[in-house]
Tab-separated table of C-alpha atoms in Angstrom:
chain	number	residue	atom	x	y	z
A	1	MET	CA	0.077	-0.113	-0.015
A	2	ILE	CA	1.895	2.621	-1.690
A	3	MET	CA	0.894	5.990	0.470
A	4	GLU	CA	0.971	9.490	-1.281
A	5	ILE	CA	2.947	12.352	0.876
A	6	GLN	CA	-0.383	14.794	0.587
A	7	GLU	CA	-2.502	11.437	2.622
A	8	PHE	CA	0.321	12.038	5.114
A	9	ILE	CA	-0.208	15.810	5.899
A	10	ASP	CA	-4.112	15.264	5.437
A	11	GLY	CA	-3.972	12.218	7.712
A	12	VAL	CA	-1.837	13.699	10.611
A	13	LEU	CA	-3.997	17.080	10.585
A	14	ALA	CA	-7.399	15.164	10.996
A	15	GLN	CA	-5.531	13.497	13.416
A	16	ASN	CA	-5.820	10.407	12.401
A	17	ARG	CA	-3.793	8.243	15.207
A	18	ARG	CA	-3.233	5.217	11.913
A	19	ILE	CA	-1.814	8.080	9.416
A	20	VAL	CA	0.261	9.787	12.490
A	21	ALA	CA	1.602	6.739	13.344
A	22	LYS	CA	2.702	5.807	9.669
A	23	THR	CA	4.548	9.217	9.381
A	24	ILE	CA	6.272	7.856	12.232
A	25	THR	CA	7.722	4.993	10.929
A	26	LEU	CA	8.295	6.846	7.339
A	27	ILE	CA	10.316	9.322	9.492
A	28	GLU	CA	12.771	6.308	11.302
A	29	SER	CA	12.660	4.234	7.613
A	30	SER	CA	16.833	4.194	6.944
A	31	LEU	CA	15.869	4.063	2.683
A	32	PRO	CA	16.311	7.404	1.591
A	33	ALA	CA	13.283	7.331	-0.479
A	34	HIS	CA	11.627	6.962	2.631
A	35	GLN	CA	13.520	10.214	4.273
A	36	GLU	CA	12.956	12.756	2.051
A	37	MET	CA	9.174	12.122	2.064
A	38	ALA	CA	10.020	12.220	5.815
A	39	LYS	CA	11.192	15.865	4.899
A	40	THR	CA	8.982	17.322	2.629
A	41	ILE	CA	6.124	15.930	5.443
A	42	VAL	CA	7.420	17.569	8.377
A	43	ASP	CA	8.351	20.596	6.987
A	44	THR	CA	5.141	21.128	5.693
A	45	LEU	CA	4.025	20.062	9.167
A	46	LEU	CA	6.366	22.562	10.682
A	47	PRO	CA	3.979	25.813	10.644
A	48	TYR	CA	1.440	23.984	12.629
A	49	ALA	CA	4.027	22.750	15.335
A	50	GLY	CA	5.810	24.435	18.712
A	51	ASN	CA	3.224	24.948	20.684
A	52	ALA	CA	3.055	22.251	22.720
A	53	VAL	CA	4.681	21.382	26.301
A	54	ARG	CA	8.050	19.967	25.365
A	55	ILE	CA	9.588	17.056	28.473
A	56	GLY	CA	12.119	15.577	29.078
A	57	ILE	CA	11.984	12.301	31.108
A	58	THR	CA	15.041	10.031	32.121
A	59	GLY	CA	16.227	8.391	35.433
A	60	VAL	CA	18.360	5.014	36.043
A	61	PRO	CA	16.288	1.675	35.140
A	62	GLY	CA	14.202	0.687	37.412
A	63	VAL	CA	13.142	4.233	38.843
A	64	GLY	CA	10.268	3.788	37.813
A	65	LYS	CA	9.877	5.885	34.312
A	66	SER	CA	7.109	4.504	32.665
A	67	THR	CA	5.049	3.679	35.779
A	68	TYR	CA	5.660	7.059	36.524
A	69	ILE	CA	5.023	8.438	32.858
A	70	GLU	CA	1.117	6.451	33.750
A	71	SER	CA	0.553	8.024	36.369
A	72	PHE	CA	1.774	11.564	35.343
A	73	GLY	CA	0.070	11.064	31.872
A	74	LEU	CA	-2.902	9.779	33.152
A	75	GLN	CA	-4.102	13.193	34.793
A	76	LEU	CA	-2.491	15.099	32.541
A	77	VAL	CA	-5.317	13.505	30.380
A	78	GLU	CA	-7.478	13.789	32.897
A	79	GLN	CA	-7.157	17.427	32.345
A	80	GLY	CA	-8.415	17.559	28.446
A	81	HIS	CA	-4.638	17.002	27.672
A	82	GLN	CA	-3.750	15.194	24.605
A	83	VAL	CA	-0.735	13.422	25.291
A	84	ALA	CA	2.334	12.025	23.220
A	85	VAL	CA	4.589	9.613	24.851
A	86	LEU	CA	7.779	8.977	22.866
A	87	ALA	CA	10.412	6.153	24.150
A	88	VAL	CA	13.289	5.331	22.838
A	89	ASP	CA	14.541	1.089	23.626
A	90	PRO	CA	18.307	-0.084	22.761
A	91	SER	CA	18.208	-2.265	20.288
A	92	SER	CA	20.632	-5.608	20.993
A	93	SER	CA	24.141	-4.757	18.754
A	94	LYS	CA	23.850	-8.858	18.731
A	95	SER	CA	21.146	-9.207	16.475
A	96	GLY	CA	19.700	-5.312	16.029
A	97	GLY	CA	16.225	-7.130	16.919
A	98	SER	CA	14.559	-4.980	20.229
A	99	ILE	CA	12.488	-5.502	22.725
A	100	MET	CA	10.153	-2.728	23.529
A	101	GLY	CA	7.931	-3.440	26.510
A	102	ASP	CA	7.118	0.109	28.039
A	103	LYS	CA	3.175	-0.260	27.030
A	104	THR	CA	3.196	-3.214	29.505
A	105	ARG	CA	4.110	-1.061	32.257
A	106	MET	CA	1.335	1.560	30.965
A	107	GLU	CA	-1.632	-0.434	30.993
A	108	ARG	CA	-4.023	2.126	31.547
A	109	LEU	CA	-2.706	5.743	29.671
A	110	SER	CA	-2.748	3.238	25.823
A	111	LEU	CA	-5.763	3.122	26.023
A	112	GLU	CA	-6.899	6.488	26.876
A	113	GLN	CA	-8.019	8.428	23.577
A	114	ARG	CA	-6.553	11.262	24.017
A	115	ALA	CA	-2.776	9.759	24.139
A	116	PHE	CA	-0.193	8.299	21.953
A	117	ILE	CA	2.979	6.004	22.885
A	118	ARG	CA	5.505	5.275	20.921
A	119	PRO	CA	8.231	3.173	21.393
A	120	SER	CA	11.625	3.311	18.902
A	121	PRO	CA	13.675	0.623	18.752
A	122	SER	CA	17.104	3.199	18.571
A	123	GLY	CA	18.167	0.783	15.644
A	124	GLY	CA	21.579	1.055	16.972
A	125	THR	CA	22.557	4.481	16.259
A	126	LEU	CA	22.406	7.204	18.764
A	127	GLY	CA	22.696	10.396	16.276
A	128	GLY	CA	19.882	8.538	14.295
A	129	VAL	CA	17.668	8.860	17.472
A	130	ALA	CA	18.297	12.753	17.432
A	131	ARG	CA	17.122	13.422	14.215
A	132	ARG	CA	14.233	11.026	14.344
A	133	THR	CA	12.191	12.077	17.465
A	134	ARG	CA	13.183	15.674	16.675
A	135	GLU	CA	11.012	15.183	13.400
A	136	THR	CA	8.193	12.844	15.576
A	137	ILE	CA	7.775	15.950	18.102
A	138	VAL	CA	6.754	18.237	14.662
A	139	VAL	CA	4.113	15.433	13.450
A	140	CYS	CA	2.202	14.696	16.623
A	141	GLU	CA	2.576	18.457	17.456
A	142	ALA	CA	1.079	19.602	13.875
A	143	ALA	CA	-1.426	16.019	15.159
A	144	GLY	CA	-2.847	18.278	17.941
A	145	PHE	CA	-0.755	16.783	20.826
A	146	ASP	CA	-0.335	19.755	23.115
A	147	VAL	CA	2.514	17.855	25.746
A	148	ILE	CA	4.804	15.965	24.331
A	149	ILE	CA	7.341	14.035	26.402
A	150	VAL	CA	9.885	12.537	25.455
A	151	GLU	CA	11.468	9.331	27.373
A	152	THR	CA	15.201	8.504	27.192
A	153	VAL	CA	17.096	5.368	29.194
A	154	GLY	CA	19.946	6.939	31.665
A	155	VAL	CA	23.047	5.768	30.827
A	156	GLY	CA	25.398	7.285	28.495
A	157	GLN	CA	24.499	10.029	26.272
A	158	SER	CA	20.871	10.069	25.019
A	159	GLU	CA	19.751	12.305	28.021
A	160	THR	CA	22.008	15.352	26.711
A	161	THR	CA	19.644	14.747	23.402
A	162	VAL	CA	16.722	14.346	24.624
A	163	ALA	CA	17.472	17.320	26.924
A	164	SER	CA	18.557	19.783	23.424
A	165	MET	CA	15.126	19.329	21.756
A	166	VAL	CA	12.534	19.390	25.233
A	167	ASP	CA	11.924	22.199	26.906
A	168	PHE	CA	11.668	20.390	30.258
A	169	PHE	CA	13.632	18.364	31.159
A	170	LEU	CA	13.062	15.834	34.260
A	171	VAL	CA	15.105	13.220	35.961
A	172	LEU	CA	13.842	10.869	37.740
A	173	MET	CA	15.690	10.058	40.947
A	174	LEU	CA	15.293	7.274	44.172
A	175	ALA	CA	15.905	7.733	47.558
A	176	GLY	CA	18.530	5.183	49.238
A	177	ALA	CA	19.888	4.794	52.123
A	178	GLY	CA	22.227	8.092	52.204
A	179	ASP	CA	24.092	6.954	49.425
A	180	GLU	CA	21.599	9.093	47.225
A	181	LEU	CA	24.872	11.520	44.913
A	182	GLN	CA	26.804	8.486	44.831
A	183	GLY	CA	26.700	7.392	41.274
A	184	ILE	CA	24.219	10.175	39.540
A	185	LYS	CA	27.253	12.241	36.956
A	186	LYS	CA	27.036	15.182	37.225
A	187	GLY	CA	26.273	15.269	33.830
A	188	VAL	CA	22.719	14.800	34.513
A	189	LEU	CA	21.559	17.114	37.266
A	190	GLU	CA	23.531	20.004	34.819
A	191	LEU	CA	20.066	18.765	32.842
A	192	ALA	CA	18.030	18.955	35.043
A	193	ASP	CA	15.100	21.539	35.021
A	194	ALA	CA	13.755	20.078	38.131
A	195	ILE	CA	14.615	16.317	39.760
A	196	ALA	CA	11.476	14.091	41.413
A	197	ILE	CA	12.496	11.807	44.129
A	198	ASN	CA	9.276	9.546	42.916
A	199	LYS	CA	8.431	5.970	45.171
A	200	ALA	CA	7.917	9.049	47.936
A	201	ASP	CA	5.239	6.169	50.166
A	202	GLY	CA	4.902	3.995	52.034
A	203	ASN	CA	8.010	3.376	54.528
A	204	ASN	CA	9.950	5.250	52.062
A	205	ILE	CA	8.438	8.918	53.522
A	206	GLU	CA	11.905	9.785	55.070
A	207	ASN	CA	14.492	8.263	52.623
A	208	ALA	CA	12.715	10.417	50.293
A	209	ALA	CA	12.810	13.668	52.559
A	210	ARG	CA	15.988	13.128	53.481
A	211	ALA	CA	16.915	12.503	50.249
A	212	LYS	CA	15.483	16.291	49.306
A	213	ILE	CA	17.827	16.773	50.789
A	214	GLU	CA	20.908	15.844	49.386
A	215	TYR	CA	19.993	16.459	45.884
A	216	GLU	CA	19.204	20.244	47.150
A	217	LYS	CA	22.795	20.927	48.544
A	218	ALA	CA	23.784	19.141	45.184
A	219	LEU	CA	21.762	21.445	43.175
A	220	ASN	CA	23.017	24.920	45.453
A	221	LEU	CA	26.829	23.764	43.678
A	222	LEU	CA	25.838	24.146	40.018
A	223	THR	CA	25.615	27.084	38.411
A	224	PRO	CA	21.888	26.887	37.108
A	225	SER	CA	22.103	27.785	33.149
A	226	SER	CA	19.321	30.009	33.351
A	227	LYS	CA	18.619	33.217	35.306
A	228	ILE	CA	15.923	33.347	36.484
A	229	TRP	CA	15.011	29.219	36.982
A	230	SER	CA	16.653	27.268	40.055
A	231	PRO	CA	15.618	23.699	39.478
A	232	PRO	CA	13.829	22.158	42.257
A	233	VAL	CA	13.629	18.714	44.313
A	234	LEU	CA	10.521	17.334	44.758
A	235	THR	CA	9.092	13.774	45.914
A	236	CYS	CA	6.058	11.959	43.783
A	237	SER	CA	5.701	8.801	43.838
A	238	ALA	CA	3.749	7.129	40.719
A	239	LEU	CA	1.780	4.674	42.821
A	240	THR	CA	0.063	6.539	45.506
A	241	MET	CA	-0.455	9.991	42.604
A	242	ASP	CA	1.483	12.004	45.395
A	243	GLY	CA	3.549	14.951	44.045
A	244	ILE	CA	2.872	14.656	40.578
A	245	ASP	CA	0.512	17.140	40.308
A	246	ASP	CA	3.168	19.444	41.805
A	247	ILE	CA	5.455	18.182	39.575
A	248	TRP	CA	2.822	19.784	36.489
A	249	GLN	CA	1.973	22.855	38.595
A	250	THR	CA	6.081	22.746	38.451
A	251	ILE	CA	6.727	23.011	34.665
A	252	LEU	CA	3.651	25.217	34.093
A	253	ASP	CA	5.383	27.642	35.811
A	254	TYR	CA	8.594	27.100	34.436
A	255	LYS	CA	7.247	27.992	31.807
A	256	GLU	CA	5.133	30.672	32.324
A	257	LYS	CA	8.641	32.568	33.530
A	258	LEU	CA	10.710	31.059	30.320
A	259	GLU	CA	7.932	32.483	28.102
A	260	THR	CA	7.709	35.982	29.831
A	261	SER	CA	11.561	36.297	29.908
A	262	GLY	CA	11.895	35.252	26.712
A	263	GLU	CA	13.753	32.804	27.886
A	264	LEU	CA	12.166	29.965	26.556
A	265	MET	CA	12.176	31.498	22.971
A	266	ALA	CA	15.869	32.015	22.672
A	267	LYS	CA	16.470	28.581	24.212
A	268	ARG	CA	13.802	27.123	21.439
A	269	GLN	CA	16.109	29.138	18.915
A	270	ARG	CA	18.811	27.555	20.014
A	271	GLN	CA	17.740	24.320	20.016
A	272	ALA	CA	17.059	25.132	16.125
A	273	LEU	CA	20.907	25.478	15.694
A	274	ASP	CA	22.006	22.094	17.505
A	275	TRP	CA	19.093	20.799	14.964
A	276	LEU	CA	20.600	22.139	12.246
A	277	TRP	CA	24.435	20.974	12.843
A	278	ALA	CA	23.263	17.463	14.335
A	279	LEU	CA	21.828	17.410	10.745
A	280	VAL	CA	24.440	18.079	9.316
A	281	GLU	CA	27.152	16.596	11.141
A	282	GLU	CA	24.891	13.507	10.359
A	283	GLY	CA	24.268	14.192	6.608
A	284	LEU	CA	28.618	14.163	5.957
A	285	ARG	CA	28.644	10.966	7.871
A	286	GLU	CA	26.677	9.656	5.523
A	287	ARG	CA	28.448	11.133	2.297
A	288	PHE	CA	31.497	9.908	3.910
A	289	TYR	CA	30.170	6.273	3.615
A	290	ARG	CA	28.528	6.718	-0.014
A	291	ASN	CA	32.350	8.133	-1.231
A	292	PRO	CA	32.729	5.793	-3.500
A	293	ASP	CA	36.711	5.970	-3.358
A	294	VAL	CA	35.964	5.692	0.454
A	295	LYS	CA	33.956	2.677	0.049
A	296	LYS	CA	36.649	1.496	-2.709
A	297	SER	CA	39.546	2.074	0.055
A	298	LEU	CA	37.685	1.680	3.354
A	299	SER	CA	37.939	-1.683	3.867
A	300	GLU	CA	42.544	-2.185	2.978
A	301	ILE	CA	42.590	1.233	4.701
A	302	VAL	CA	40.731	-1.150	8.363
A	303	LYS	CA	43.321	-3.928	7.537
A	304	ALA	CA	45.932	-1.533	7.840
A	305	VAL	CA	45.592	-0.311	11.449
A	306	GLU	CA	43.772	-3.752	12.482
A	307	LYS	CA	47.161	-5.039	11.589
A	308	GLY	CA	49.381	-1.759	12.961
A	309	GLU	CA	51.522	-1.438	9.847
A	310	THR	CA	49.280	2.086	9.111
A	311	ALA	CA	48.837	4.812	12.183
A	312	PRO	CA	44.783	5.312	13.001
A	313	THR	CA	46.021	9.210	12.785
A	314	ALA	CA	48.016	8.353	9.355
A	315	ALA	CA	44.779	6.377	7.838
A	316	ALA	CA	41.995	8.837	9.387
A	317	GLN	CA	43.805	11.497	6.890
A	318	ARG	CA	44.001	8.395	4.036
A	319	LEU	CA	39.780	8.564	4.665
A	320	LEU	CA	39.035	12.108	5.098
A	321	ASP	CA	41.757	12.857	1.572
A	322	LEU	CA	39.642	10.264	-0.562
A	323	HIS	CA	36.654	11.877	0.571
A	324	ASP	CA	37.709	15.537	-0.015
A	325	VAL	CA	38.888	14.663	-4.036
B	1	MET	CA	19.127	-12.482	27.017
B	2	VAL	CA	17.087	-9.890	26.116
B	3	ASP	CA	15.614	-7.447	28.634
B	4	TYR	CA	12.152	-7.756	28.396
B	5	GLY	CA	10.807	-4.432	29.938
B	6	CYS	CA	9.180	-6.582	32.360
B	7	GLY	CA	10.935	-7.445	35.201
B	8	ALA	CA	12.714	-9.965	34.163
B	9	ALA	CA	14.837	-11.365	31.922
B	10	TYR	CA	14.643	-14.201	29.221
B	11	SER	CA	17.209	-16.124	26.803
B	12	SER	CA	15.125	-18.140	24.114
B	13	LYS	CA	18.130	-20.395	24.615
B	14	TYR	CA	17.109	-21.950	27.890
B	15	TYR	CA	13.736	-22.184	26.268
B	16	GLY	CA	14.916	-25.140	23.818
B	17	LEU	CA	12.849	-23.751	21.087
B	18	ASN	CA	13.761	-26.408	18.536
B	19	ILE	CA	15.835	-23.764	16.043
B	20	ASN	CA	19.573	-24.889	15.946
B	21	GLU	CA	22.227	-22.166	15.042
B	22	MET	CA	22.105	-22.713	11.175
B	23	MET	CA	18.817	-21.992	10.922
B	24	MET	CA	19.100	-18.707	13.154
B	25	SER	CA	21.476	-17.119	10.797
B	26	GLU	CA	18.981	-18.097	8.492
B	27	ILE	CA	16.298	-15.889	10.149
B	28	LYS	CA	18.451	-12.887	10.462
B	29	GLN	CA	19.248	-13.680	6.251
B	30	ARG	CA	16.005	-13.224	6.005
B	31	ILE	CA	15.616	-10.172	8.284
B	32	GLU	CA	18.745	-8.243	7.001
B	33	GLN	CA	17.459	-9.303	3.340
B	34	PHE	CA	13.866	-7.116	4.178
B	35	VAL	CA	15.499	-3.836	6.167
B	36	LYS	CA	17.741	-3.672	3.010
B	37	LYS	CA	14.109	-3.389	1.152
B	38	GLU	CA	11.939	-1.920	4.091
B	39	GLY	CA	14.311	0.926	5.169
B	40	ARG	CA	12.680	-1.058	8.566
B	41	ARG	CA	12.963	-4.156	10.770
B	42	PRO	CA	10.126	-6.056	10.930
B	43	ARG	CA	7.877	-4.518	13.848
B	44	ILE	CA	6.210	-7.997	15.980
B	45	LEU	CA	3.571	-7.007	18.725
B	46	VAL	CA	3.032	-9.900	21.054
B	47	SER	CA	-0.245	-10.176	22.770
B	48	ASN	CA	-2.373	-11.975	25.491
B	49	MET	CA	-5.811	-11.872	25.188
B	50	ASP	CA	-6.364	-14.459	27.852
B	51	ASN	CA	-7.121	-12.689	31.204
B	52	LYS	CA	-3.866	-13.913	33.039
B	53	SER	CA	-0.368	-11.825	32.675
B	54	HIS	CA	2.120	-13.239	29.947
B	55	ASP	CA	2.492	-16.780	30.183
B	56	HIS	CA	5.734	-18.427	29.910
B	57	GLY	CA	5.235	-18.854	26.449
B	58	THR	CA	4.898	-15.162	25.375
B	59	ARG	CA	7.742	-14.778	27.244
B	60	LEU	CA	9.386	-17.868	25.193
B	61	MET	CA	8.102	-16.281	21.725
B	62	ALA	CA	9.386	-12.687	22.400
B	63	ALA	CA	12.739	-13.746	23.474
B	64	PHE	CA	13.226	-15.218	20.099
B	65	PHE	CA	12.032	-12.665	18.282
B	66	ALA	CA	13.647	-10.425	19.061
B	67	GLU	CA	17.085	-12.672	19.415
B	68	SER	CA	16.989	-13.285	15.802
B	69	GLY	CA	16.437	-9.356	14.959
B	70	PHE	CA	12.856	-8.604	15.201
B	71	ASP	CA	11.686	-5.483	16.498
B	72	VAL	CA	9.350	-6.740	19.169
B	73	ASP	CA	6.565	-4.816	20.817
B	74	ILE	CA	5.161	-6.442	24.744
B	75	SER	CA	1.356	-5.520	24.648
B	76	PRO	CA	0.375	-5.734	28.512
B	77	SER	CA	-1.114	-8.904	29.431
B	78	HIS	CA	-4.867	-9.115	29.496
B	79	GLN	CA	-5.420	-7.083	26.773
B	80	THR	CA	-8.798	-7.206	25.003
B	81	PRO	CA	-8.528	-7.276	21.495
B	82	ARG	CA	-9.766	-3.674	20.938
B	83	GLY	CA	-6.477	-2.772	22.974
B	84	THR	CA	-4.233	-5.090	21.156
B	85	ALA	CA	-5.756	-3.850	17.772
B	86	ARG	CA	-5.089	0.350	18.941
B	87	MET	CA	-1.174	-0.780	19.701
B	88	ALA	CA	-0.957	-2.753	16.971
B	89	ILE	CA	-1.434	0.357	14.388
B	90	GLU	CA	-0.462	2.608	16.654
B	91	ASN	CA	3.525	0.764	16.460
B	92	ASP	CA	2.470	0.391	13.199
B	93	VAL	CA	3.609	-2.973	13.116
B	94	HIS	CA	3.661	-5.695	10.689
B	95	VAL	CA	2.024	-8.915	12.861
B	96	ILE	CA	0.223	-9.458	15.634
B	97	CYS	CA	0.952	-12.195	17.769
B	98	PHE	CA	-0.966	-14.373	20.679
B	99	LEU	CA	-0.877	-17.302	21.995
B	100	SER	CA	-4.230	-18.770	22.758
B	101	THR	CA	-4.081	-20.292	26.345
B	102	GLU	CA	-8.006	-20.757	27.278
B	103	ASN	CA	-9.163	-21.841	24.081
B	104	ARG	CA	-11.374	-17.826	24.134
B	105	HIS	CA	-9.060	-18.022	20.302
B	106	LYS	CA	-12.213	-17.752	18.258
B	107	HIS	CA	-14.202	-14.606	19.585
B	108	GLN	CA	-10.386	-12.490	20.317
B	109	VAL	CA	-9.513	-13.626	16.672
B	110	SER	CA	-13.021	-12.240	15.465
B	111	ASP	CA	-12.587	-9.384	17.864
B	112	LEU	CA	-9.511	-8.188	16.617
B	113	ALA	CA	-10.309	-8.854	12.546
B	114	LYS	CA	-13.230	-6.092	13.869
B	115	ALA	CA	-11.578	-3.720	15.118
B	116	LEU	CA	-8.390	-3.582	12.550
B	117	GLU	CA	-10.313	-3.454	9.733
B	118	ALA	CA	-12.613	0.083	11.985
B	119	GLU	CA	-9.271	1.824	11.745
B	120	GLU	CA	-8.416	0.753	7.802
B	121	ALA	CA	-5.293	-1.374	9.691
B	122	GLU	CA	-6.608	-4.943	7.784
B	123	ASN	CA	-2.803	-4.985	6.473
B	124	VAL	CA	-1.828	-6.520	9.677
B	125	LYS	CA	-1.270	-9.808	9.408
B	126	ILE	CA	-2.650	-11.558	12.918
B	127	VAL	CA	-0.525	-15.077	13.784
B	128	ILE	CA	-2.110	-16.823	16.442
B	129	GLY	CA	-0.183	-20.243	18.673
B	130	GLY	CA	-1.012	-22.430	21.350
B	131	ALA	CA	-2.923	-25.814	21.134
B	132	ILE	CA	-5.515	-25.666	18.723
B	133	SER	CA	-8.000	-27.909	17.402
B	134	ARG	CA	-7.263	-28.706	13.760
B	135	SER	CA	-11.652	-28.425	13.709
B	136	ASP	CA	-11.023	-24.559	14.603
B	137	TYR	CA	-8.700	-24.114	11.710
B	138	LYS	CA	-10.856	-23.468	8.673
B	139	PHE	CA	-12.906	-21.470	10.898
B	140	LEU	CA	-9.860	-18.823	12.462
B	141	ASN	CA	-8.100	-18.438	9.160
B	142	ASP	CA	-11.759	-17.258	7.669
B	143	ALA	CA	-11.894	-14.737	10.039
B	144	GLY	CA	-8.653	-13.295	9.349
B	145	VAL	CA	-5.859	-15.540	10.654
B	146	ASP	CA	-2.987	-15.631	8.648
B	147	LEU	CA	-1.098	-18.209	9.464
B	148	ILE	CA	-1.038	-20.989	13.030
B	149	LEU	CA	1.466	-21.819	14.675
B	150	GLY	CA	0.504	-24.559	17.164
B	151	SER	CA	2.284	-25.859	19.888
B	152	LEU	CA	5.226	-24.705	20.889
B	153	PRO	CA	8.372	-25.535	19.968
B	154	VAL	CA	8.595	-24.019	16.589
B	155	ASN	CA	9.495	-25.214	13.360
B	156	ARG	CA	11.541	-24.714	10.880
B	157	THR	CA	8.160	-24.590	8.763
B	158	ALA	CA	6.508	-22.376	11.057
B	159	ILE	CA	9.623	-19.856	11.131
B	160	ASN	CA	9.656	-19.646	6.763
B	161	GLN	CA	5.800	-19.497	6.952
B	162	LEU	CA	5.946	-16.803	9.430
B	163	LEU	CA	8.783	-14.769	6.837
B	164	ASN	CA	7.080	-15.684	4.449
B	165	LEU	CA	3.779	-12.740	6.007
B	166	PHE	CA	6.360	-9.914	6.184
B	167	GLU	CA	7.416	-10.043	1.862
């Protein structure tokens, strides 16, 4: 079944769930022909996008991201919002396949009429994820979703990437036994617009309160990235719903403050430039690998480096020179 | 091992699936061809429309598919046919696969096929596994099932039939 570009555009604007899903597939496709189509579609939809609150959510595995998003999303839906959740799941580097089980923990949200949850396999390349997720955000906004949640696994570089495409970056944490700050990368704290300590329920309430103080101290040592916003530390429970609304109010407060001061506009402009450069870099990489001269000599040069006959620096220079001419 | 997203890691190797290394590499090859042609991996929704949590067989299937190179979505347990159809559409999968453990598959298949049709997604294929009596086959095929896998473990023919669905 071949669909025309106009069908995609009309379908997205008409908020047709199936066509929104198909458009995302097109964006994620590795075929150049699909990417061409996707570019045109996203470009046409761009004027209809930009009106949503974009929220990035991260946290280490086990922190309860999916369950948090289930509770948070349900609450937003009840308030009349249209919520799109985009989740990136790591693909196995061995088989290339992936298991996307997020929705097993979003049982109720996944059935809500006003929600749309789309897990995507990372496909092995982080750069690719960034481009695709940005374009997918545009599609979801054009389809009328006014809250976009981008969920990322709390490992490695993905946080920086996601933080560079959202308005508000929420870091979920767990209360431990006093060693909260161990093992937390400073880099992640620097990205946070708020920290929420999840699972603050039952016997864990006191621990969470203590952890809150620890994190507040830690945040105080950092220079906030905004002049008018210092990231708060909150506690919540996706189970009892305690504190979930406070987080939404915090996000709204943030949005209002930064909108008034013009910082939000500046942030989005900066992100548009990030997007631009990410695309340029991705394009350069693709062109490099598609270059016939590079293709011809690549395996030979790689072997030479493996065997120790050529230094990596010299080999890299040779490859880059090949691409130049 | 495959991390499932539902708390446990499973590997199909431990479940005595009737698949050897040679078959596995055959499957992987076919999948890589598919990726080259379609621009993405074959995507399959492993669902469960019975009144219980994901059973052993469902987990096994999901792990096996992921290890052979599929992108696998897992639905929440005890999903309704409508919920399954919706998830299949939203995640844009090629195939829905589920096991019948409570002998309600006739209803499940009819409702699922109707739900898909209502959303203009009748091109999503339906695969069903489990202990299904031969006498139900005709009904199921007429109702919209594209492949009946029968009981696990699956054999070579069944896997190839499954892969044929993606072509």
